Short mmCIF file of C-alpha atoms in Angstrom, two decimals:
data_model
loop_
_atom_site.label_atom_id
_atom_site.label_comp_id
_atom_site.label_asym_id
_atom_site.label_seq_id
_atom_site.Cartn_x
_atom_site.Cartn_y
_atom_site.Cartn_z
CA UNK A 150 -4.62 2.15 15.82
CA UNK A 151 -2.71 2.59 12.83
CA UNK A 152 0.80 3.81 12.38
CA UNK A 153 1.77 7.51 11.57
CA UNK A 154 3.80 8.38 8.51
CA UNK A 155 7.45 9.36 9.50
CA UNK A 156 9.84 11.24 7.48
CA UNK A 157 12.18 8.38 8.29
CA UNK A 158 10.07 5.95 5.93
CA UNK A 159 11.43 7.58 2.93
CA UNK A 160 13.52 6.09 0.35
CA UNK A 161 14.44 9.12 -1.50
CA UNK A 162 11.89 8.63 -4.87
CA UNK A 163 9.80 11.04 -4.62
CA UNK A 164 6.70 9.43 -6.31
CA UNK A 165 7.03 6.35 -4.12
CA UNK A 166 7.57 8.37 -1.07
CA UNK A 167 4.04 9.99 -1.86
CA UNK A 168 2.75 6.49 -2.50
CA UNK A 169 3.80 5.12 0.48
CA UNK A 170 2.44 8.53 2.82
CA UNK A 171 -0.78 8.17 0.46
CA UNK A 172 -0.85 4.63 2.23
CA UNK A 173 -0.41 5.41 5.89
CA UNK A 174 -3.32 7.67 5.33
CA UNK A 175 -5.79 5.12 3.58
CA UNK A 176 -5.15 2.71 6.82
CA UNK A 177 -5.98 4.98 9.18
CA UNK A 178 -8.81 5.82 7.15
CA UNK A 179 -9.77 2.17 7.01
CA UNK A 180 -8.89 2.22 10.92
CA UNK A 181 -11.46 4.85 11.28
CA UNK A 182 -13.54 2.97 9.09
CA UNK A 183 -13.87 0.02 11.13
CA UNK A 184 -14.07 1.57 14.30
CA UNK A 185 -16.95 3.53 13.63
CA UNK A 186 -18.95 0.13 12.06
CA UNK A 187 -19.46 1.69 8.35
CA UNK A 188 -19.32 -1.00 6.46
CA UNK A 189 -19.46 1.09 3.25
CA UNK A 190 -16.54 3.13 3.78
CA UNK A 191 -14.77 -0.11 5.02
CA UNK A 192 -15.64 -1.51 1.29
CA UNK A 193 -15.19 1.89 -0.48
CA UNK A 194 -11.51 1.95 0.58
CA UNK A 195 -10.63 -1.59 0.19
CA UNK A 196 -11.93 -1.54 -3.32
CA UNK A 197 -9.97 1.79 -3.79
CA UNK A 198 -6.80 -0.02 -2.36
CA UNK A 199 -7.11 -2.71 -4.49
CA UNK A 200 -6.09 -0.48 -7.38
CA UNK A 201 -3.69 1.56 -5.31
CA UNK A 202 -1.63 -1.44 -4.34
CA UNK A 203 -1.47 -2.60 -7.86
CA UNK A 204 -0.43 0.51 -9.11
CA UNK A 205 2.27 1.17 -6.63
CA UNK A 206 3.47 -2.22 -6.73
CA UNK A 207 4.18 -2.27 -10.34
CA UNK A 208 5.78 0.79 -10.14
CA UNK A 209 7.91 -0.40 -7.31
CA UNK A 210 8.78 -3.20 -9.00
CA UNK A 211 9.77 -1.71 -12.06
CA UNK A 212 12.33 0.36 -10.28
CA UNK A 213 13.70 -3.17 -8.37
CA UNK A 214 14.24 -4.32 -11.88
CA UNK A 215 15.74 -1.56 -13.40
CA UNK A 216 18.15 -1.22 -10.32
CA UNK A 217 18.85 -4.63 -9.99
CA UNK A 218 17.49 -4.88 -6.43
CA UNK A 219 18.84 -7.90 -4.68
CA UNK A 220 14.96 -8.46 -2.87
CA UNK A 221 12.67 -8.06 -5.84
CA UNK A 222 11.29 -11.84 -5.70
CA UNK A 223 10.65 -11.13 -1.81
CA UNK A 224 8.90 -8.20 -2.53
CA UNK A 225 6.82 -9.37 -5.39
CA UNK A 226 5.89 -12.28 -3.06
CA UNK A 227 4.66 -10.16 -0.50
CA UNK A 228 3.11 -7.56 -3.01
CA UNK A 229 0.79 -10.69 -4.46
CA UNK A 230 0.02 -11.53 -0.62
CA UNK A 231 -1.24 -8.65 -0.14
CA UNK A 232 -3.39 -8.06 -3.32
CA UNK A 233 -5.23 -10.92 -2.48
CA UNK A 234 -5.48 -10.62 1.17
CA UNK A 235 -7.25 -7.40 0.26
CA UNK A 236 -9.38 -9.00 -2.09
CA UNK A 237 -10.45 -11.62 0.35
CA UNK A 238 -11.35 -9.45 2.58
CA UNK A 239 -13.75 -7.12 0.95
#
């Protein structure tokens, strides 16, 4: 089961607030996903998540470098883990 969205998880940006609700909602959809054994709504949101990740990602990282954010590497590092964790497991 996949973890609710919290008001608690916000940062206090707005657009990567909604990114990271928008994100709580596609795993439980992929949760849903699996445990119903439809393998093309598994693939459909992976391959939509793909995208999203990227997207938010950069964004996220633009901020860290504009702000001078002490863990940008870390969470670069972790953003390209799980880019192509996703992609490997399409």
């Amino acid at each position: 089961m996949s973890a609710k969205w919290n008001k608690k998880f916000e940062i206090g940006h707005a657009s990567i607030d909604h990114h990271h609700k928008e994100l709580f909602e596609l795993t439980t959809m992929l949760d849903r996903a699996v445990y119903f054994h439809s393998e093309p709504m598994v693939n459909d949101i992976i391959q939509y998540l793909e995208t999203y990740v990227c997207t938010h990602f950069q964004e996220e990282e633009e901020l860290m470098l504009k702000h001078h954010y002490k863990g940008y590497q870390d969470h670069k590092d972790a953003s390209k883990w799980t880019e192509i964790n996703l992609r490997n497991n399409r």
